[in-house]
Each structure stands twice: as structure tokens, then as C-alpha cells.
Tab-separated table of C-alpha atoms in Angstrom:
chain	number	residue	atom	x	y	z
W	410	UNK	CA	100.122	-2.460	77.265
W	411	UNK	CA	102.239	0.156	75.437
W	412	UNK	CA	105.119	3.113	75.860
W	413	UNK	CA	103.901	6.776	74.390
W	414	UNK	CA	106.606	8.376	73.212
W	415	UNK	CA	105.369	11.721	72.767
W	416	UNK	CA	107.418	14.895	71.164
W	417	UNK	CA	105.392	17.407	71.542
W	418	UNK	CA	106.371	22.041	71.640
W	419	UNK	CA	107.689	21.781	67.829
W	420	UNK	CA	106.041	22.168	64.707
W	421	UNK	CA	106.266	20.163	61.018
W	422	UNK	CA	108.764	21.213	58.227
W	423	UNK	CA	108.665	19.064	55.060
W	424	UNK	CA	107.248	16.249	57.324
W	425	UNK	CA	109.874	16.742	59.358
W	426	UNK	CA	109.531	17.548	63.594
W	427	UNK	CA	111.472	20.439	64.585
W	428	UNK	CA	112.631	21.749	67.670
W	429	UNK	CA	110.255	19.959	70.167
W	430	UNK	CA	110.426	18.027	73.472
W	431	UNK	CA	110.144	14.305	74.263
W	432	UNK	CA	108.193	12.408	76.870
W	433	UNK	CA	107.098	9.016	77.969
W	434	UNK	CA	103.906	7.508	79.390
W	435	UNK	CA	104.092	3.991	80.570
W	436	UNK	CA	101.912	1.263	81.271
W	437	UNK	CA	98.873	2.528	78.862
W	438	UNK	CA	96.253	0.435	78.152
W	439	UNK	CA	96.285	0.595	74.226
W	440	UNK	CA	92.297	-1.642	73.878
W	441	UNK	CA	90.894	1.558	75.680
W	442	UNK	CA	93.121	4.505	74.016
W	443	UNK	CA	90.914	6.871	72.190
W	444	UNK	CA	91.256	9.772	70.571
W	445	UNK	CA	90.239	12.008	73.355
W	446	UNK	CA	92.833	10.018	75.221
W	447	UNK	CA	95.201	11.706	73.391
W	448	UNK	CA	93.485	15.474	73.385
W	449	UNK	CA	93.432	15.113	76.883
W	450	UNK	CA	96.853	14.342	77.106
W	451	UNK	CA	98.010	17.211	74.754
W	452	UNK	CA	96.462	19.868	77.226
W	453	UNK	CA	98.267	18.316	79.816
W	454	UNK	CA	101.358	18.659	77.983
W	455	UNK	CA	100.315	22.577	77.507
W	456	UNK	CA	98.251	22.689	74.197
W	457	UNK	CA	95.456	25.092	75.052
W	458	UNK	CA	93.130	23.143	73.006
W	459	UNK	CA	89.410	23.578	72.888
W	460	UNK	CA	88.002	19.667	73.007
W	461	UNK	CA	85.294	20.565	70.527
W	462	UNK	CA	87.554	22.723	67.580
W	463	UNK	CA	90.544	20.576	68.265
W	464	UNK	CA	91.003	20.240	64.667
W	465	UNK	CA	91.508	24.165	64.174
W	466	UNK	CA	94.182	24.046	67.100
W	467	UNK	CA	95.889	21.048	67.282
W	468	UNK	CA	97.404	18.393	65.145
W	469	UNK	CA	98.342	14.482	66.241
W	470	UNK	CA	100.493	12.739	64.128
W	471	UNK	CA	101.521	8.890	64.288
W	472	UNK	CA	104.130	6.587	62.508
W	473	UNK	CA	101.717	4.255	59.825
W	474	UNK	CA	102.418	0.358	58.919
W	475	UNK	CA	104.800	1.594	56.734
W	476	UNK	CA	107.044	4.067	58.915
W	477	UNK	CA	105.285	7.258	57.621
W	478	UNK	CA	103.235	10.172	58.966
W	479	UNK	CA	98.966	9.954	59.770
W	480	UNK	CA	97.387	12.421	60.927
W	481	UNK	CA	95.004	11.356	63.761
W	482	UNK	CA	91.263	12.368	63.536
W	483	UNK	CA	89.209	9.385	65.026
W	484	UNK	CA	89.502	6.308	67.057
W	485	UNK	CA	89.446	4.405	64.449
W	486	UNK	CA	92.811	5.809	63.400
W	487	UNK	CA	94.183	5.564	66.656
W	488	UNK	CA	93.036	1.340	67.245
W	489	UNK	CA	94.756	0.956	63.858
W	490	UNK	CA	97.717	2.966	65.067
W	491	UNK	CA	98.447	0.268	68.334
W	492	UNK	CA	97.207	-2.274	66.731
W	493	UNK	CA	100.159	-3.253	64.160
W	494	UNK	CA	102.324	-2.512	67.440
W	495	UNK	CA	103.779	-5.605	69.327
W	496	UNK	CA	102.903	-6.069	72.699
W	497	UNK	CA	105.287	-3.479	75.395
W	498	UNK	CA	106.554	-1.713	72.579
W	499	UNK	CA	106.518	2.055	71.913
W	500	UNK	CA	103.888	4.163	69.969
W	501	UNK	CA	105.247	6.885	68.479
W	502	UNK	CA	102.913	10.279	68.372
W	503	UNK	CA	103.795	13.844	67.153
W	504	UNK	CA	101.788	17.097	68.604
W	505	UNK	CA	101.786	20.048	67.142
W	506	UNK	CA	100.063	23.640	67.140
W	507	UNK	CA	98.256	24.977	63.907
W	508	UNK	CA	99.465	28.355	63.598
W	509	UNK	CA	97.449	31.268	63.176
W	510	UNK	CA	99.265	33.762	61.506
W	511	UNK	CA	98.591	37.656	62.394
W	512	UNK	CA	98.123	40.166	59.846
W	513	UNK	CA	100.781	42.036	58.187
W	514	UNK	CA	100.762	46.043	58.366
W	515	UNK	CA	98.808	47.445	55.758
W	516	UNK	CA	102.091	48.129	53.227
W	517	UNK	CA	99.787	51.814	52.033
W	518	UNK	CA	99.467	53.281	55.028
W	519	UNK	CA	102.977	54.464	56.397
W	520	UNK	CA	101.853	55.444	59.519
W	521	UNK	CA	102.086	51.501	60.713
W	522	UNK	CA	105.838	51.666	60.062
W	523	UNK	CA	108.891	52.720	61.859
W	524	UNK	CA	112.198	53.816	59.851
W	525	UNK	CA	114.545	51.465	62.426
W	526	UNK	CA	112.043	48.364	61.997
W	527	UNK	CA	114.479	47.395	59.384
W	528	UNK	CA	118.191	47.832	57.872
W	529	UNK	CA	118.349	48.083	54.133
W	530	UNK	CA	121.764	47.362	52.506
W	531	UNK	CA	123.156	50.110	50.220
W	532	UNK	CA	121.169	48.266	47.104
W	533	UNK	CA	118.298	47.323	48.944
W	534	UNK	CA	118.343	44.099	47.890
W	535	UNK	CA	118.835	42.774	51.452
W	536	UNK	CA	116.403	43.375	54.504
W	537	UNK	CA	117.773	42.642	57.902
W	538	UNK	CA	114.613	42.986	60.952
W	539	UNK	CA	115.482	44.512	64.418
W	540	UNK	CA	113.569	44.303	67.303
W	541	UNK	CA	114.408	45.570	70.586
W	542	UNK	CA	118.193	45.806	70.378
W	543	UNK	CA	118.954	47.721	73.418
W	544	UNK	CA	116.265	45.447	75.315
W	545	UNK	CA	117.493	42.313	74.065
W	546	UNK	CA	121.036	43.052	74.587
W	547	UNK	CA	120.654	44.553	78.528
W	548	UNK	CA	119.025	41.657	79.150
W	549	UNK	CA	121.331	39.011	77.785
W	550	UNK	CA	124.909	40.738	79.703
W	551	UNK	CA	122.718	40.758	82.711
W	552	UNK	CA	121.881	37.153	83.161
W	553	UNK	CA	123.180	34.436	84.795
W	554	UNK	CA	125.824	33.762	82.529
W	555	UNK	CA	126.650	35.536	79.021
W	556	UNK	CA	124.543	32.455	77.564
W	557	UNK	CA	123.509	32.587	73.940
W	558	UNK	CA	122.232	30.069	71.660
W	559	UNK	CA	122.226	30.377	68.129
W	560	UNK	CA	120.343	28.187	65.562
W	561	UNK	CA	119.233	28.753	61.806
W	562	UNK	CA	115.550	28.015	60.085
W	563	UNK	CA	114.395	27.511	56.777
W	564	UNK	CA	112.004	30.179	55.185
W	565	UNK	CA	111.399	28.894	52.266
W	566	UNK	CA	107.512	27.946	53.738
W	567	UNK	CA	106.581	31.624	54.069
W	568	UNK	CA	104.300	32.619	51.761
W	569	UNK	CA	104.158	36.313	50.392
W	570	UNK	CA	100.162	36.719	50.923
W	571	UNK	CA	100.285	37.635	47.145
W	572	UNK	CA	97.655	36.186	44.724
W	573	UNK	CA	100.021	36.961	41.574
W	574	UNK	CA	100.948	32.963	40.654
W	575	UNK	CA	104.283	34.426	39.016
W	576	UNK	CA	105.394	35.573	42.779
W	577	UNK	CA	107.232	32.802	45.147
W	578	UNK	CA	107.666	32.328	48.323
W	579	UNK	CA	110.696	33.884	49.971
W	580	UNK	CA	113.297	31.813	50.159
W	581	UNK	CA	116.397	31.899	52.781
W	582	UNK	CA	117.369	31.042	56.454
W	583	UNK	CA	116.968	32.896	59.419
W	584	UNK	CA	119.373	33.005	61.697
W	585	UNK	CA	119.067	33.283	65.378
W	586	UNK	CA	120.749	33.976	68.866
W	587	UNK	CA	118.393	33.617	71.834
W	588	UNK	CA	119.816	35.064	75.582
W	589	UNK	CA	118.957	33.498	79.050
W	590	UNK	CA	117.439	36.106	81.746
W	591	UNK	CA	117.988	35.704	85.546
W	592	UNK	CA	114.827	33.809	85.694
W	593	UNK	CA	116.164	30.971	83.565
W	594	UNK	CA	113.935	32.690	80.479
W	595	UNK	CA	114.426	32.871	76.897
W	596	UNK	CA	114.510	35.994	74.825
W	597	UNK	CA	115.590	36.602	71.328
W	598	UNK	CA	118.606	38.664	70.843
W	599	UNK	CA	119.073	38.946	67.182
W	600	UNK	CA	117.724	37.440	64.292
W	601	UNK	CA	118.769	38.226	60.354
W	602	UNK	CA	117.797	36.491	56.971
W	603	UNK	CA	120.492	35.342	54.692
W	604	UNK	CA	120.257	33.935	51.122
W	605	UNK	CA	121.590	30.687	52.188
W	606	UNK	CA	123.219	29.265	56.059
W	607	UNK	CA	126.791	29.059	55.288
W	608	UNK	CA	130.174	29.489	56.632
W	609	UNK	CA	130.029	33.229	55.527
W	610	UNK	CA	126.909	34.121	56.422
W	611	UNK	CA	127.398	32.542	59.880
W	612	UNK	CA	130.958	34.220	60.369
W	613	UNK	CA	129.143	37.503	59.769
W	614	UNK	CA	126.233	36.828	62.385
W	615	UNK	CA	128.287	36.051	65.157
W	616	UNK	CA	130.488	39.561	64.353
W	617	UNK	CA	127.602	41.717	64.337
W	618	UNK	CA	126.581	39.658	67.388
W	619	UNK	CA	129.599	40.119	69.181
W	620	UNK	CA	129.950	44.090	68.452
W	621	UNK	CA	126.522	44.308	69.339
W	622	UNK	CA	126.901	42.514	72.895
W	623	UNK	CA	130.550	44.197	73.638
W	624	UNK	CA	131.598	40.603	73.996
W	625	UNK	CA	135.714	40.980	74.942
W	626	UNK	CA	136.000	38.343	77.346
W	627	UNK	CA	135.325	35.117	75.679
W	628	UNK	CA	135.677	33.046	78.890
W	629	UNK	CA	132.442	34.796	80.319
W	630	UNK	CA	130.139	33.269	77.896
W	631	UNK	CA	128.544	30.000	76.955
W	632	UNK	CA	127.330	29.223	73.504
W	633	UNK	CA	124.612	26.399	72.520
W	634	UNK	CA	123.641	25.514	69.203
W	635	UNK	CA	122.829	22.551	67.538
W	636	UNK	CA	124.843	19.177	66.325
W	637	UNK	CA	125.531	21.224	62.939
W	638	UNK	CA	129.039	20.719	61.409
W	639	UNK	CA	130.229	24.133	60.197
W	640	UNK	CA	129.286	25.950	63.460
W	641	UNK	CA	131.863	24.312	65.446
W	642	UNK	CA	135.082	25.180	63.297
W	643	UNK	CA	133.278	28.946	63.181
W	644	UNK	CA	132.862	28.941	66.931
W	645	UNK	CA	136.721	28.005	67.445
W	646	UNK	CA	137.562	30.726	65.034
W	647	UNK	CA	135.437	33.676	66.068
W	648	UNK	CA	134.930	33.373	69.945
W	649	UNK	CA	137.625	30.485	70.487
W	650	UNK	CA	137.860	30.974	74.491
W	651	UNK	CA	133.801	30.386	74.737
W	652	UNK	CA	132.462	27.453	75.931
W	653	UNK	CA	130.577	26.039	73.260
W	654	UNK	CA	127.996	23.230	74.399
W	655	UNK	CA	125.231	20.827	72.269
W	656	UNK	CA	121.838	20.188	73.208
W	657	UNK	CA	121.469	16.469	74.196
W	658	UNK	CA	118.358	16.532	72.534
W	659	UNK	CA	120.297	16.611	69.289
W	660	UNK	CA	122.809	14.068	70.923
W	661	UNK	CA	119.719	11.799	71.809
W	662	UNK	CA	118.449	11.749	68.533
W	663	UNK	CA	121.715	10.271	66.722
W	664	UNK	CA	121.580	7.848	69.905
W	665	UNK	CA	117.983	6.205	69.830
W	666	UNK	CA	118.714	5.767	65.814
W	667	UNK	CA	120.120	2.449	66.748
W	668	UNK	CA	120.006	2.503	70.709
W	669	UNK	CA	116.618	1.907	71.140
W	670	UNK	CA	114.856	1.594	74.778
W	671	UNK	CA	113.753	3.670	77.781
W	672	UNK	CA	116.803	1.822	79.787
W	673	UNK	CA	119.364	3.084	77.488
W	674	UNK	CA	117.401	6.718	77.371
W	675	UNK	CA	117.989	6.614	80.905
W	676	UNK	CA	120.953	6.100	81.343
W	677	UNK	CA	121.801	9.363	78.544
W	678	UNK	CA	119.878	11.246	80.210
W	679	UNK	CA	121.267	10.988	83.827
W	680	UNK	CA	124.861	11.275	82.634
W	681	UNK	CA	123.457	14.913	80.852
W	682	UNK	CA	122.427	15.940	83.949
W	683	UNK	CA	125.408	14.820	86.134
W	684	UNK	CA	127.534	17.495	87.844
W	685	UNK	CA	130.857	17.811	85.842
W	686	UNK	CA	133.905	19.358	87.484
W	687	UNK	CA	136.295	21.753	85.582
């Protein structure tokens, strides 16, 4: 018998899982566990995955004999994978979606571009991407609460399409603010690409973000981000009267480094979700 720990709605950066949810099944019967075992279990975790091209779709990753990444492609893989487990522990697995990337406008033909689907700076050595501004922004001041989380990305995977070896891929970070809607959804609210995520280039996201969303009264709004250092002495500086709040995911992940056990996860959990008076 064995625990799968399953993180599953992120995605792989430099072998790294980003951004995704974790779940438990108990009580599995590892001698039986197959492969589509764990297909089937992916499309009940919302992978729309089509059993026979699963490997065009979908990608199931475990933690090898020696602590690193294998990607999962037969039962054989998967009876190694529990088998250097001891008995009630937890097997680790990793799902993620292989992307399909659309195809860019045709850069020749101008009619497939719109003047405000980007900012230029004055030497055009900077491109900042709008979408939807007025959209975005209606919907964020008319939600539940003036919620916005903000979080930054590498870019440094994007490739430029071009077949010219001397070209690289762009480098950067994007930055992001996403807004809650009145049905508890998620919508992005501005996004911009900076040469590198620093105190600077934060400090100027959140101003345009702020002029942008007429934000005066601090107390009205809630931001989120994640458990990175700079953004909390940037917070206190440019919207000090927010209340600034953490994921627990980020939170749990510091916590199972050394507190390991579904007890103790638990336990963090329930105290996240316990009512907390002002």
C-alpha cells in the first residue's frame, strides 16, 4: 500500500514544477498500479487526455532511486517507480500538459496587427503587450474585493521561431497581476516584460498598475503574491495600507521540506482555512 502525492495544473521549468496544485490518494494498491492507472487518474484530475495519443498531451513524471526526474511511459517504469518505495510511504508523481503553441501573425501582412497591441518606448528597444485594458480593469474594481495577485515568470524558454543559429531566445521576466471577478474567477489584468525582476522594475509595475486601476484607497484592496523577498518591502512602500497575503501553497512547500506527513499537512492546511478575526 502507498500515498500518491500528486501536483498536478503546472508545467516544467528547468526541471523545475511551477505553479501547480497538490493532492493525495490513499490506500493504493502499488502490485496492481499501471500506467493507465495513472492516465486515468490525470483525466480525473482535468487533463483532457486522449488514452491512445497520451504521449502528445500529457506528461507523468516521478522521483528516480536517486531523487531525480523520469518520465513515465510504461508499466515497467511505473513497478520500478513503487518498487524502491518502503511500504505506506508516499510516491511522488508530477502531471503536466504538453503545450501546443498557436501560430504567430504573419509579421508581412499588416493587416493582422493593431497599432494599441503594443507600447513601444521612445527607442524602441522595449515592447510592453496590452490586452483588454478597459476589460480587465472594469472587471477587477467590480469584484468582490479589489483583489490582485501579482507574480513574475521567466522567458528565457521562448524561442523566436527563427532558424538563423546566431538569433537567441528572448530573454526577461514577465510580470503579472491577475484580478478576481464576482464569480470567484481569474482574469489577467496586466502583464509587461522587463530585462530582469528587480526592485525597480517591480516598483514601476505596481505604479502603472495602480494609475491604471485608480487605486486611492489602499484599505479596499488585497494583494497575493508569492513567498518572494523583495516584494514585501515594495508592497509596504508603494500600497502600504493593502493587505498583502501569501499563498500557503508557497508556505507548504518550505514546510514539508523537513515536516514530512499527511498528519502534519493536515493540520497546515486546516489552520489556512480557519476563520481569522480582525
Amino acid at each position: 500500500m502507498c500515498t500518491l502525492e500528486l501536483h498536478h495544473g503546472g508545467w516544467f521549468e528547468n526541471e523545475v514544477y511551477k505553479k501547480g496544485k497538490v493532492c493525495y490518494l490513499d490506500n493504493i494498491v502499488d502490485d496492481f498500479l499501471s500506467l493507465l492507472d495513472l492516465i486515468k487518474i490525470g483525466r480525473s484530475l482535468g487533463y483532457d487526455v486522449d488514452i491512445s495519443q497520451v504521449e502528445q498531451s500529457l506528461e507523468i513524471k516521478c522521483r528516480n532511486v536517486e531523487g531525480g526526474l523520469e518520465l513515465v511511459t510504461s508499466d515497467t517504469i511505473v513497478v520500478e517507480m513503487v518498487g524502491h518505495i518502503p511500504s505506506n510511504k508516499v510516491v511522488v508523481l508530477y502531471y503536466s500538459e504538453i503545450e501546443i503553441w498557436a501560430e504567430l501573425p504573419n509579421e508581412d501582412d499588416d493587416s493582422e496587427f493593431k497599432d494599441n497591441d503594443y507600447e513601444f518606448s521612445e527607442n524602441e528597444a522595449e515592447v510592453r503587450p496590452t490586452v483588454g485594458e478597459n476589460v480587465a480593469n472594469e472587471g477587477t474594481n467590480h469584484g468582490p474585493l479589489g483583489e490582485v495577485s501579482s507574480d513574475g515568470a521567466n522567458t528565457s524558454e521562448f524561442d523566436t521561431g527563427s532558424e538563423t543559429e546566431d538569433e537567441e531566445p528572448y530573454l526577461g521576466q514577465i510580470l503579472m497581476a491577475v484580478g478576481v471577478d464576482g464569480n470567484n474567477g481569474y482574469f489577467p489584468v496586466a502583464y509587461a516584460v522587463v530585462d530582469i525582476e528587480s526592485k525597480d522594475s517591480w516598483i514601476w509595475f505596481f505604479n502603472l498598475l495602480i494609475e491604471d486601476l485608480g487605486i486611492t484607497n489602499g484599505r479596499a484592496w488585497v494583494v497575493i503574491s508569492d513567498k518572494q523577498k523583495g516584494l514585501v518591502p515594495i508592497i509596504e512602500i508603494i500600497l502600504p495600507t493593502v493587505e498583502h497575503m501569501m499563498y500557503v501553497r508557497h508556505l507548504y512547500n518550505n514546510f514539508r521540506a523537513s515536516l514530512i506527513g499527511l498528519a502534519l499537512k493536515h493540520i497546515l492546511w486546516a489552520a489556512a482555512r480557519a476563520t481569522t478575526l480582525p
